[in-house]
Backbone as CSV, one residue per row, in Angstrom:
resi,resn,N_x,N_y,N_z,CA_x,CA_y,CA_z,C_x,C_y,C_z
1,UNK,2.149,17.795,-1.247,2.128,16.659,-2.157,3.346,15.766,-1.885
2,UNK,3.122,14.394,-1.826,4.254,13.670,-1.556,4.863,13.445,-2.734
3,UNK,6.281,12.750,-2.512,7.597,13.000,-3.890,7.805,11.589,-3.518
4,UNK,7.529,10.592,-5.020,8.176,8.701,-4.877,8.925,8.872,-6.067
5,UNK,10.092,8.222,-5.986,11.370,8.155,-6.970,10.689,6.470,-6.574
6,UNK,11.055,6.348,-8.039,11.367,4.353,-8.504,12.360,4.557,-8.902
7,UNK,13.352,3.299,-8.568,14.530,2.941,-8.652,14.978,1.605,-10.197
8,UNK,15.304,1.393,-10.679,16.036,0.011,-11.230,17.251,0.392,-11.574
9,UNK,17.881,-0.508,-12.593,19.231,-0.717,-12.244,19.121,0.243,-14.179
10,UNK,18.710,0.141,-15.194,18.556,1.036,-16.695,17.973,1.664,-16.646
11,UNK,16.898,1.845,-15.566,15.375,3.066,-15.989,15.029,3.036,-17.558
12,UNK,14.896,2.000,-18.226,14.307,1.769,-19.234,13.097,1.238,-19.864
13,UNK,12.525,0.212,-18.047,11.403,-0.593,-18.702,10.518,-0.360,-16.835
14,UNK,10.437,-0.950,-16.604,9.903,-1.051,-14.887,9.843,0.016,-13.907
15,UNK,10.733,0.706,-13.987,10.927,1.924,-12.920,9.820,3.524,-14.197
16,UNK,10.405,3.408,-15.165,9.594,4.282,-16.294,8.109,3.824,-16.693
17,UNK,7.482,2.413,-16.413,6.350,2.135,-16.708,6.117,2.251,-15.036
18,UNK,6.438,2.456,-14.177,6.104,2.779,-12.568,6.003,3.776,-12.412
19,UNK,6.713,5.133,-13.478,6.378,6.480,-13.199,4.903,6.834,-13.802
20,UNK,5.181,6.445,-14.983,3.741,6.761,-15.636,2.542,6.406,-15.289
21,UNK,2.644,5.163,-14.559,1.457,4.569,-14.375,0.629,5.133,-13.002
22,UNK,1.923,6.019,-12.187,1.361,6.537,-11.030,1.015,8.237,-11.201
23,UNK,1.565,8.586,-12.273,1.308,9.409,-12.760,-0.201,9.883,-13.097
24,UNK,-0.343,9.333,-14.157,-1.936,8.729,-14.575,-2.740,8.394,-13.229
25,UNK,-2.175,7.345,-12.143,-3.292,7.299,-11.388,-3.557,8.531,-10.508
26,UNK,-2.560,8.972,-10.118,-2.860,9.424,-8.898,-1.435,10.946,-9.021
27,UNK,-1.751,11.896,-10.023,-0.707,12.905,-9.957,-1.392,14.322,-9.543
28,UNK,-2.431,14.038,-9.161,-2.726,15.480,-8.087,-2.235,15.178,-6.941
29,UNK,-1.801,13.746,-6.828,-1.666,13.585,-5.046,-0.072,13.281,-5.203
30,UNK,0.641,12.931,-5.986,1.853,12.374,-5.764,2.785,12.983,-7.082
31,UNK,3.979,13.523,-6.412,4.908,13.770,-7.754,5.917,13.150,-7.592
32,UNK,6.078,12.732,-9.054,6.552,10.907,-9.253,7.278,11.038,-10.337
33,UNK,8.750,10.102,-9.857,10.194,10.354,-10.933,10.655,9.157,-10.932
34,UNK,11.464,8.932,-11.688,11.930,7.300,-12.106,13.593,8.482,-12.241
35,UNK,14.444,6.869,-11.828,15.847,6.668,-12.015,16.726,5.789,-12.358
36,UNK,17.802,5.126,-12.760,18.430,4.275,-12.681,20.169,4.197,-12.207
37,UNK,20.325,2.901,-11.616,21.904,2.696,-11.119,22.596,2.515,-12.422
38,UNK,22.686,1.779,-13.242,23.083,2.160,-14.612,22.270,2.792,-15.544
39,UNK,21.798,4.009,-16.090,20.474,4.367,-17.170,21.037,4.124,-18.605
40,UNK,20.243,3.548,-19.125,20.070,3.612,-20.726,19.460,4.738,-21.290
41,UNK,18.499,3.811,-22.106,17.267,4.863,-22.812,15.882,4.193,-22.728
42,UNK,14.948,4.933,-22.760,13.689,3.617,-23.176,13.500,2.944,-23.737
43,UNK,13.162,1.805,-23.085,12.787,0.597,-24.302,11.745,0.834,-25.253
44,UNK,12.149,0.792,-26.178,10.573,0.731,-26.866,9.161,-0.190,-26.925
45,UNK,9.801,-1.180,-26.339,8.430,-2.680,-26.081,7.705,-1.975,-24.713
46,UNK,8.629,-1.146,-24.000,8.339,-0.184,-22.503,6.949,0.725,-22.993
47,UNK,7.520,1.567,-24.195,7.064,2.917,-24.804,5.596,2.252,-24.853
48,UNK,5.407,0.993,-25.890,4.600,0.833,-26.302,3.579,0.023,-25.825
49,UNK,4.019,-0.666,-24.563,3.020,-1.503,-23.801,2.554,-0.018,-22.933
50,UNK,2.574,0.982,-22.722,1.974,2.366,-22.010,1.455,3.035,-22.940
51,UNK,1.739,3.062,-24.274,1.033,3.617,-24.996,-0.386,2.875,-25.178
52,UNK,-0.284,1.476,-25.371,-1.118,0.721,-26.236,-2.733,0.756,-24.840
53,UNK,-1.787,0.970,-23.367,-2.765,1.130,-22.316,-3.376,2.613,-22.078
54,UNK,-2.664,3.437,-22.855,-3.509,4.609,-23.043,-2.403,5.746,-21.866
55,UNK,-1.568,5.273,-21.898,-0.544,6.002,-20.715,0.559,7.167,-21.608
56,UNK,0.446,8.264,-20.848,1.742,9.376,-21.850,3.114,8.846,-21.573
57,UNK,3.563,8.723,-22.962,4.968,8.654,-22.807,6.043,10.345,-22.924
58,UNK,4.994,11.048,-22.978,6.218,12.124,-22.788,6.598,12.802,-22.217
59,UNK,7.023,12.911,-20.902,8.039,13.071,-19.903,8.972,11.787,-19.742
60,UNK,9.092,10.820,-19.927,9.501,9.881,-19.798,11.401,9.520,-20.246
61,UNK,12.012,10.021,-19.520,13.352,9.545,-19.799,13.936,9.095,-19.005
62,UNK,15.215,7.977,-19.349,16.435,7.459,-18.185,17.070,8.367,-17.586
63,UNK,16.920,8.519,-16.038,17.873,9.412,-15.479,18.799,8.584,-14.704
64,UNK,20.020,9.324,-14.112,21.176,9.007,-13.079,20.638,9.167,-11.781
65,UNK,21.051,7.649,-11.239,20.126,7.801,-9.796,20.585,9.149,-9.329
66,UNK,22.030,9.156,-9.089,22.878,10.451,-8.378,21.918,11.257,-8.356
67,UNK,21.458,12.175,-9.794,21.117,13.196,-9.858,19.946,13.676,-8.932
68,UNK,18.860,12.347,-9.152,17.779,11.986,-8.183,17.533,12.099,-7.140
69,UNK,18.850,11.561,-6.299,19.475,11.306,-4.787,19.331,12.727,-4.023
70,UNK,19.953,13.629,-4.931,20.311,15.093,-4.687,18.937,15.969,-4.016
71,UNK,17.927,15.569,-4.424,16.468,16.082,-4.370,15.852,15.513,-3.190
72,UNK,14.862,16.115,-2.603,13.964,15.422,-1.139,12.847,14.463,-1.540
73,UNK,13.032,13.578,-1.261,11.879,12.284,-1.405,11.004,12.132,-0.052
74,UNK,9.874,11.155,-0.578,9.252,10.622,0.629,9.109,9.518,0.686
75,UNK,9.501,9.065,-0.862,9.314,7.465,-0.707,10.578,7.411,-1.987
76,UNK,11.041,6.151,-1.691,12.118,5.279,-2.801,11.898,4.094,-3.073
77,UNK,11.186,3.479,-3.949,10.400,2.343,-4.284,11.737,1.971,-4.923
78,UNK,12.539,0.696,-4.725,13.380,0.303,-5.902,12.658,-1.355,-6.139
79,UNK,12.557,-1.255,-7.666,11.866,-2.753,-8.455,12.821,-3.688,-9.166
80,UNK,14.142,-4.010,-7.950,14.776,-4.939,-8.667,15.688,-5.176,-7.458
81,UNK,16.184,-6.267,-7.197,17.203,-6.430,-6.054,18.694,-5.550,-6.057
82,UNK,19.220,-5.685,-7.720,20.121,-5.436,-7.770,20.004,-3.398,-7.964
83,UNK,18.993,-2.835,-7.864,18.654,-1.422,-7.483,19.136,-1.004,-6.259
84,UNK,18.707,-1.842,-5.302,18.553,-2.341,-3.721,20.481,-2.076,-3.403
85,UNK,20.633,-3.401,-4.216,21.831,-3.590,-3.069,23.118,-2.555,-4.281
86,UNK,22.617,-2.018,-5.556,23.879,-0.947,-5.753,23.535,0.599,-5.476
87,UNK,22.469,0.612,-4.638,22.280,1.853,-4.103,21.823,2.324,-2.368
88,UNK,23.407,2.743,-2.588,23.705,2.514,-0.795,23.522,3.916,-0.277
89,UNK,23.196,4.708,-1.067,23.115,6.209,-0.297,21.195,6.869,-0.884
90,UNK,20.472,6.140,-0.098,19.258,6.075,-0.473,19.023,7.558,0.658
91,UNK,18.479,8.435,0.108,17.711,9.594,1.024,16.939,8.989,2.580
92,UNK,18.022,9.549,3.858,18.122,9.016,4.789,16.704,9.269,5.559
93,UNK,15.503,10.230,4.923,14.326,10.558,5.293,13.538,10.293,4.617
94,UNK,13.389,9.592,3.772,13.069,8.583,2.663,12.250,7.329,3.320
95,UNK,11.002,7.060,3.224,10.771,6.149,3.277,11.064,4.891,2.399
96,UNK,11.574,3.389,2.988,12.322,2.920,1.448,11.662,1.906,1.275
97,UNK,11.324,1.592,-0.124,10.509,0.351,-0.427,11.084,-0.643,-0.970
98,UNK,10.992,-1.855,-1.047,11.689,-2.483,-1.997,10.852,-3.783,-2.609
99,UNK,10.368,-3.390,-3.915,9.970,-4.198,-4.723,10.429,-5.281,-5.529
100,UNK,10.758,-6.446,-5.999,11.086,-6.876,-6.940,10.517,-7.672,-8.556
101,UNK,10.610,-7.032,-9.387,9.644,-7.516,-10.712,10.983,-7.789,-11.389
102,UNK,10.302,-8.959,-12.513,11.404,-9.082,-13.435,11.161,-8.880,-14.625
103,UNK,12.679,-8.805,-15.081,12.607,-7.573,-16.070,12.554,-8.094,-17.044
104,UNK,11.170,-7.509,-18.026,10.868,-7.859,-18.777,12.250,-7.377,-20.193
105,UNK,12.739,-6.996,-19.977,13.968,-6.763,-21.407,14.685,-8.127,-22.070
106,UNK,14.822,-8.828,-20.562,15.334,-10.350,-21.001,14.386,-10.983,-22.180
107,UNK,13.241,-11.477,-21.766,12.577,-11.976,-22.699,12.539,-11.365,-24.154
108,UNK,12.557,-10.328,-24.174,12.258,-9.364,-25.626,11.241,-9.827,-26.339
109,UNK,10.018,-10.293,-25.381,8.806,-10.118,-25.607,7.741,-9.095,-25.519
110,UNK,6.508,-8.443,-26.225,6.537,-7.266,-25.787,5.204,-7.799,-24.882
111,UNK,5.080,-9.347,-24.961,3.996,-9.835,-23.529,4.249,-9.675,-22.326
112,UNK,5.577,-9.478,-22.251,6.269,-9.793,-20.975,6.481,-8.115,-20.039
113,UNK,6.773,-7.534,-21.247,6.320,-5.805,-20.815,4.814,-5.799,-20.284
114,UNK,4.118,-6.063,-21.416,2.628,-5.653,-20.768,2.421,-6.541,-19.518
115,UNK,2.382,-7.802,-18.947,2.163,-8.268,-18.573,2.820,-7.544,-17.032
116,UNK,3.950,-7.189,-16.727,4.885,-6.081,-16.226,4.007,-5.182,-15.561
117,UNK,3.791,-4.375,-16.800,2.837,-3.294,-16.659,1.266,-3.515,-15.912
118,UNK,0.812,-4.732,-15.895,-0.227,-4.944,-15.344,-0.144,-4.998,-13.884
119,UNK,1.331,-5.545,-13.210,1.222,-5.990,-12.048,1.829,-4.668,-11.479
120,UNK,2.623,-3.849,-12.433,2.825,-2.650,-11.308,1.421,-2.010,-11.164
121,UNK,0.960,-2.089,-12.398,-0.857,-1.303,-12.028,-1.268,-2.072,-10.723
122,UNK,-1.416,-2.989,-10.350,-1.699,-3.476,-9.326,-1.100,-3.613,-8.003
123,UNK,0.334,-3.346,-8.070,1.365,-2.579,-7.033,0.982,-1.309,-6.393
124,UNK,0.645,-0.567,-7.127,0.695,1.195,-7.491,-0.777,1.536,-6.611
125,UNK,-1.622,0.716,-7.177,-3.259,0.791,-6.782,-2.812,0.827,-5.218
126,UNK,-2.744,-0.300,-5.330,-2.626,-0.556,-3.235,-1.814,0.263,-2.774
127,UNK,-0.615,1.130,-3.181,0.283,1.953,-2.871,-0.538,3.169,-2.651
128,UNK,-1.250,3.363,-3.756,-2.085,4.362,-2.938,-2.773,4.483,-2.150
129,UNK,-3.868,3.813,-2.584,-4.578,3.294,-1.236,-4.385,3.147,0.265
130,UNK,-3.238,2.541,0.441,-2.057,2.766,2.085,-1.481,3.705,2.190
131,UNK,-1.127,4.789,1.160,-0.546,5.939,1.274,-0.711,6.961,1.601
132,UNK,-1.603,7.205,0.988,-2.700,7.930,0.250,-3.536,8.688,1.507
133,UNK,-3.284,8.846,2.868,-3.428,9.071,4.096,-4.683,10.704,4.059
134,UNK,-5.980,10.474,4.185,-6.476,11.367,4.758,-6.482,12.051,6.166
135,UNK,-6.784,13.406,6.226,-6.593,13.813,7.743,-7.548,13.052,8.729
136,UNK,-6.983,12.984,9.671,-7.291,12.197,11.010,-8.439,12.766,11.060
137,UNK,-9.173,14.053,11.299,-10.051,14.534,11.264,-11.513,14.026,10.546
138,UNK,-12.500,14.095,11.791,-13.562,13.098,11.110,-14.957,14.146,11.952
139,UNK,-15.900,13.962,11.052,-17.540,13.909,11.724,-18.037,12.882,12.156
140,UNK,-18.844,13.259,12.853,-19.726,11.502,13.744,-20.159,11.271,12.641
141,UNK,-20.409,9.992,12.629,-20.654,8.823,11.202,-22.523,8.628,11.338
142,UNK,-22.760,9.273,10.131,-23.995,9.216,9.937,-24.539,7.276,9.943
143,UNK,-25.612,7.114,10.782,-26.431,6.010,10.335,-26.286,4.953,9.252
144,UNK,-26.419,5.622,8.060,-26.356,5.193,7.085,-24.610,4.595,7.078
145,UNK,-23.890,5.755,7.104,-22.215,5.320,7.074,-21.731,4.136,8.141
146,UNK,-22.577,4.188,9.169,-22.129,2.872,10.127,-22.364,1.685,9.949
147,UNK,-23.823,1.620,9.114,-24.095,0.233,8.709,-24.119,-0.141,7.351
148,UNK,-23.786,0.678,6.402,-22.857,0.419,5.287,-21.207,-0.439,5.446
149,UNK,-20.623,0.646,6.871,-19.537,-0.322,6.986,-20.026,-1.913,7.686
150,UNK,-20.675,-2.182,8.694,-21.142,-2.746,8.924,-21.824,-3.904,8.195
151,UNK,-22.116,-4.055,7.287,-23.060,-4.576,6.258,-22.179,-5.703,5.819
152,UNK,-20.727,-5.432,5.355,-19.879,-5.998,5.030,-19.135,-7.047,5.815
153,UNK,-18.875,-8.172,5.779,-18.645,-9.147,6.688,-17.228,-9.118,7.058
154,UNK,-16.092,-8.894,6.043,-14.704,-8.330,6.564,-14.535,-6.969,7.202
155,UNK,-15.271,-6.081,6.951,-15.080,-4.407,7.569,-15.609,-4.905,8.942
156,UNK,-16.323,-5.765,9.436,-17.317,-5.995,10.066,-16.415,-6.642,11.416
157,UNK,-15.906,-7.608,11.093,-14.493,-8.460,11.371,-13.300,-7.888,11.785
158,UNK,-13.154,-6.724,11.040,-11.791,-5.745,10.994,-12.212,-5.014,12.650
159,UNK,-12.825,-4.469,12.446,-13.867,-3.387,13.613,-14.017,-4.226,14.867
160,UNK,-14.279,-5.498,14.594,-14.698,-6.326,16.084,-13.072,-6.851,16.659
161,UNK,-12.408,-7.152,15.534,-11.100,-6.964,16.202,-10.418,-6.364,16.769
162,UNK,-10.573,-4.724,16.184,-9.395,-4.024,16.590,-10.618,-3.543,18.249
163,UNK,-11.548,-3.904,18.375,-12.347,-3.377,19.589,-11.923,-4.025,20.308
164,UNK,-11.284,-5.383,20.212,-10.346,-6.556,20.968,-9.226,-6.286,21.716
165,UNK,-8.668,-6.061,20.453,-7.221,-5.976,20.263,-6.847,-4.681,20.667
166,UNK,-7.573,-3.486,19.824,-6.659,-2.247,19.908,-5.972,-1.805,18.764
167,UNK,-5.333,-3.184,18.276,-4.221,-2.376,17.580,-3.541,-3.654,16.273
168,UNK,-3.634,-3.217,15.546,-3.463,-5.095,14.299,-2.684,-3.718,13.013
169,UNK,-1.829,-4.720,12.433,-1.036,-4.584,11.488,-1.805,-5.518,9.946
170,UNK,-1.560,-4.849,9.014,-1.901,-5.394,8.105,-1.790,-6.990,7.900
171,UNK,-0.711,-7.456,8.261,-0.334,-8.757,8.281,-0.862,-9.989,8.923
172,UNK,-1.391,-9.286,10.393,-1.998,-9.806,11.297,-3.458,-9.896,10.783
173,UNK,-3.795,-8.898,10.254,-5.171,-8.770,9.464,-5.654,-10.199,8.415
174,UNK,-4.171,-10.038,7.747,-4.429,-11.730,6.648,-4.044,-12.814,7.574
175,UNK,-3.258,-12.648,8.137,-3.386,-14.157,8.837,-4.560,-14.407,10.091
176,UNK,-5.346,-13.440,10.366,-6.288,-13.776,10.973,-7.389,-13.826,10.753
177,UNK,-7.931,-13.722,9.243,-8.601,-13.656,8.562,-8.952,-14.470,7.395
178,UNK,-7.677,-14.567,7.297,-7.118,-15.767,6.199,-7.507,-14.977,4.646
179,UNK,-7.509,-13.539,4.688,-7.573,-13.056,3.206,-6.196,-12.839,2.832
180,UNK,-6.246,-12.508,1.569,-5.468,-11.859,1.282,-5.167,-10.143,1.327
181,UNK,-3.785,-9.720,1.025,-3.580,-8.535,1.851,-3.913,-7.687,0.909
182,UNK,-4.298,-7.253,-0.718,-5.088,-6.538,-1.369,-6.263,-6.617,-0.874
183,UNK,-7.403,-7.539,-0.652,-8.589,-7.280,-0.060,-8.608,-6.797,1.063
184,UNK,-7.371,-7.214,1.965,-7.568,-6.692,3.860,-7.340,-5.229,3.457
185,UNK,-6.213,-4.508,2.552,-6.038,-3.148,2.624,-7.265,-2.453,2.242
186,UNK,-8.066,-2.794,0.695,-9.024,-2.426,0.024,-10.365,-2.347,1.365
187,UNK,-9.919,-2.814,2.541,-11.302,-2.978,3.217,-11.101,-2.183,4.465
188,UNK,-9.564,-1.961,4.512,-8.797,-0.683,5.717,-9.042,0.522,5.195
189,UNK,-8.365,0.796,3.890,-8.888,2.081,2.893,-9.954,2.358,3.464
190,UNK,-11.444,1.956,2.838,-12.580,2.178,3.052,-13.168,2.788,4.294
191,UNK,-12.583,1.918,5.753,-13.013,2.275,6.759,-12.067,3.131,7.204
192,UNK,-10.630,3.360,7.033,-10.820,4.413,7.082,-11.033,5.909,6.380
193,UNK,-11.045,5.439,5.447,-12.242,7.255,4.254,-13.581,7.308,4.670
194,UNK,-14.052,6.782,5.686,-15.162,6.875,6.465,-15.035,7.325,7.672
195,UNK,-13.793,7.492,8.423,-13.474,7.934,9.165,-13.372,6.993,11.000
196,UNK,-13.372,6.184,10.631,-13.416,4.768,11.150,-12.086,4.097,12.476
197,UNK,-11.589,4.372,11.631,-10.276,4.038,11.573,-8.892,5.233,11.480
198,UNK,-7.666,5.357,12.092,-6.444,5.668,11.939,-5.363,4.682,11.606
199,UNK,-4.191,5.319,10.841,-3.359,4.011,10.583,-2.093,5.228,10.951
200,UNK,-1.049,4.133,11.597,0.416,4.678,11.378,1.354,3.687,10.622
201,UNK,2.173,4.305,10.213,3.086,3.204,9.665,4.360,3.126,10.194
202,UNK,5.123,2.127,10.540,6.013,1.733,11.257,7.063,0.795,10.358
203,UNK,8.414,1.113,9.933,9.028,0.333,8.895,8.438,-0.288,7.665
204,UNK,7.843,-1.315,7.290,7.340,-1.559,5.868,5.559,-1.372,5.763
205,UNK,5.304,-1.857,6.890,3.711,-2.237,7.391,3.015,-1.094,8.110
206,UNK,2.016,-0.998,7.389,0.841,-0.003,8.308,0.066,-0.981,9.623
207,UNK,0.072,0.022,10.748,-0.954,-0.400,11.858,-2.616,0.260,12.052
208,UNK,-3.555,-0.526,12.450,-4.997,0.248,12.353,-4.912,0.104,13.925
209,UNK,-5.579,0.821,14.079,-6.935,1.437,15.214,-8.176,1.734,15.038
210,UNK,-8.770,1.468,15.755,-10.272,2.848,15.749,-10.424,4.214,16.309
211,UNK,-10.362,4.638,15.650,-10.456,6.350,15.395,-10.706,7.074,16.977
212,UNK,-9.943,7.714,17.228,-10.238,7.891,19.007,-11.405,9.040,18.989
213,UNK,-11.555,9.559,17.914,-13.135,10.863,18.100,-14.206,10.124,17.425
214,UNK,-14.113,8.872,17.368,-15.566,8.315,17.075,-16.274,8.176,18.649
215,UNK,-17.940,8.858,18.066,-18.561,8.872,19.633,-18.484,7.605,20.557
216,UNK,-18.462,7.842,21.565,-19.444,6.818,22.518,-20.237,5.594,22.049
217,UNK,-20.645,6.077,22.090,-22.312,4.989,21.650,-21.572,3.964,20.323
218,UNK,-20.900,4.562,19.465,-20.406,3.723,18.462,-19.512,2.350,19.126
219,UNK,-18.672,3.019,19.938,-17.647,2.022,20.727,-18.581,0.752,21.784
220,UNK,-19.750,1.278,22.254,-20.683,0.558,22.613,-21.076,-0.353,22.425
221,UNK,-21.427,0.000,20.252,-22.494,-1.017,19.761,-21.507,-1.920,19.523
222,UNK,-20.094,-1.453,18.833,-18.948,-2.439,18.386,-18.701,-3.229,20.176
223,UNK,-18.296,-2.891,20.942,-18.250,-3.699,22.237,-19.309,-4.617,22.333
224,UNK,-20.556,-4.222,22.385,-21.531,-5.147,22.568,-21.853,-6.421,21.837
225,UNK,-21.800,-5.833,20.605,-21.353,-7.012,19.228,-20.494,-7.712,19.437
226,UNK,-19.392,-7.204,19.751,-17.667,-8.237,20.166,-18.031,-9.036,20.896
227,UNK,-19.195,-8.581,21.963,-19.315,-9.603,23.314,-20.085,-10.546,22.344
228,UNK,-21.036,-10.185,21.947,-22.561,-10.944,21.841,-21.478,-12.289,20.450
229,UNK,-20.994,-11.888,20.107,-20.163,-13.049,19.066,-18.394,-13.100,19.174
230,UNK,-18.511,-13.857,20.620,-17.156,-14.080,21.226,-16.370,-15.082,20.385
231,UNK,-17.744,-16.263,20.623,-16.764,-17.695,19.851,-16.013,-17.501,18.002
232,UNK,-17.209,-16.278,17.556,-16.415,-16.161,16.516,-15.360,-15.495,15.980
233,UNK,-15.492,-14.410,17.238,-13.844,-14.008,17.600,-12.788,-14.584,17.806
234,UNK,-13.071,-15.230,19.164,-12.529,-16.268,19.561,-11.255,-17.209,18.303
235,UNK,-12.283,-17.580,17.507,-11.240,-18.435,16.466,-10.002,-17.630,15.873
236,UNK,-10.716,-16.068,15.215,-9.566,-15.482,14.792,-8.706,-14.632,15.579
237,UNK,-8.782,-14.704,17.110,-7.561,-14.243,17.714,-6.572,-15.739,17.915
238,UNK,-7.262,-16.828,18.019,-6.562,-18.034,18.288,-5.486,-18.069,17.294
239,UNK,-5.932,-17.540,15.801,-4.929,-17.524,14.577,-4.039,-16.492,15.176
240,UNK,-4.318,-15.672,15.912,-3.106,-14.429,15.688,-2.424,-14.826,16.800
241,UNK,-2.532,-15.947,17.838,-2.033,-16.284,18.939,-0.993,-17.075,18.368
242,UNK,-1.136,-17.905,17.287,-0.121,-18.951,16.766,0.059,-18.482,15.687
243,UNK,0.251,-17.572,15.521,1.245,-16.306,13.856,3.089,-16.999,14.722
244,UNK,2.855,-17.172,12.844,4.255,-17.581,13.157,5.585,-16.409,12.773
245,UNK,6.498,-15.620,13.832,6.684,-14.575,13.504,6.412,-13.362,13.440
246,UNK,4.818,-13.747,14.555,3.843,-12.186,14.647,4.954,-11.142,15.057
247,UNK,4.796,-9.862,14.476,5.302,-8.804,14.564,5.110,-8.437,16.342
248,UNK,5.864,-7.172,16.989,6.059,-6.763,17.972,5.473,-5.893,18.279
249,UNK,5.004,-5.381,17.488,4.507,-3.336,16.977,5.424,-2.727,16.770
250,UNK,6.691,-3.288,16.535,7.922,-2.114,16.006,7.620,-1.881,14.822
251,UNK,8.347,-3.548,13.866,8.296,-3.424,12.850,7.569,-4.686,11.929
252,UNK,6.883,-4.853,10.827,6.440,-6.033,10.593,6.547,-6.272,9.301
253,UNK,7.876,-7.373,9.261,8.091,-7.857,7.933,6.705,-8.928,7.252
């Protein structure tokens, strides 16, 4: 099971509505702790925008990053700049994230909590989703599973590319596509929990492929397709030809 510490600077409102909420989603797969560079206590506008969404507040307390630090992580999500830059001894095997939300305590609205709370729900989702890594290990893709993915005009797109290419980063995905990067991931997920696809991740950004034990004949029909609709390829490698800043395959901000 993987281990994500959230970071802020009180662990009172953002980093504690980031534990719970991943908690709730996804705590057979992930064990998940909140900290802070200065800790308070919980807010209560915190308590109650998680309560009012149906979320437990009880495990929920301000801890000392220190104490945190001390323990093995796999990920360190910090949701505030100033998390970031007063915590300089981040677990050196740690994958490190860095988010920034603002903090709803200023306002001392309790809209501004929930509202908070909505977008880490929507942080968290896609976090899993990219994370969230099934084994490489796959069966040949039934009929039905090929043209289900198939069916879909971005999975469809994704597949004729990387039969191109080889090899595309999430980023490269939206700018050559022109989606956005919740739908490009929501449509990487998929293909690969179908077995489709492999991803590695490399500094902030995941990279796709196509799955190297998918049969023959599959790589075929996707080749043949790539050929038979060049020009409409064509356009979206032209986008990834003039990415401004395209990544290297090291790393891709």
């Amino acid at each position: 099971m993987k281990r994500v510490l959230f970071l802020c600077t009180a662990n009172s409102a953002r980093s504690l509505m980031a534990e719970a909420v991943l908690r709730d989603m996804a705590g057979d797969r992930f064990e998940v702790a909140s900290a802070g560079t200065q800790p308070t206590e919980p807010h209560p506008m915190a308590l109650r925008a998680l309560e009012e969404a149906g979320l437990s507040t009880q495990e929920l307390s301000s801890q000392p990053v220190e104490a945190a630090l001390e323990q093995p992580w796999d990920y360190v999500i910090t949701l505030c700049d100033r998390a970031s830059r007063e915590c300089k001894s981040l677990p050196v095997n740690a994958q490190h994230i860095a988010w920034d939300f603002p903090d709803p305590v200023e306002t001392g609205r309790q809209a501004s909590f929930n509202l908070t709370l909505t977008e880490l729900r929507e942080r968290i989702e896609l976090f899993v989703q990219v994370h969230n890594r099934p084994s490489h290990s796959v069966s040949e893709p039934t009929p039905e599973r090929l043209f289900k993915a198939l069916g879909e005009s971005t999975r469809l797109d994704i597949l004729l590319l990387l039969t191109r290419t080889e090899e595309l980063c999430v980023c490269e995905f939206t700018h050559a596509l022109e989606l956005s990067q919740p739908r490009i991931s929501r449509q990487l997920g998929q293909l690969r929990e179908q077995g489709l696809l492999i991803d590695e991740r490399r500094g902030q950004w995941v990279y796709y492929r196509l799955h190297p034990m998918i049969p023959g004949w599959l790589r075929s029909v996707l080749k043949i397709t790539a050929d038979a609709h060049g020009k409409h390829l064509d356009e979206r490698e032209q986008r990834l030809a003039t990415m401004p800043g395209r990544p290297t395959g090291e790393v891709c901000r």
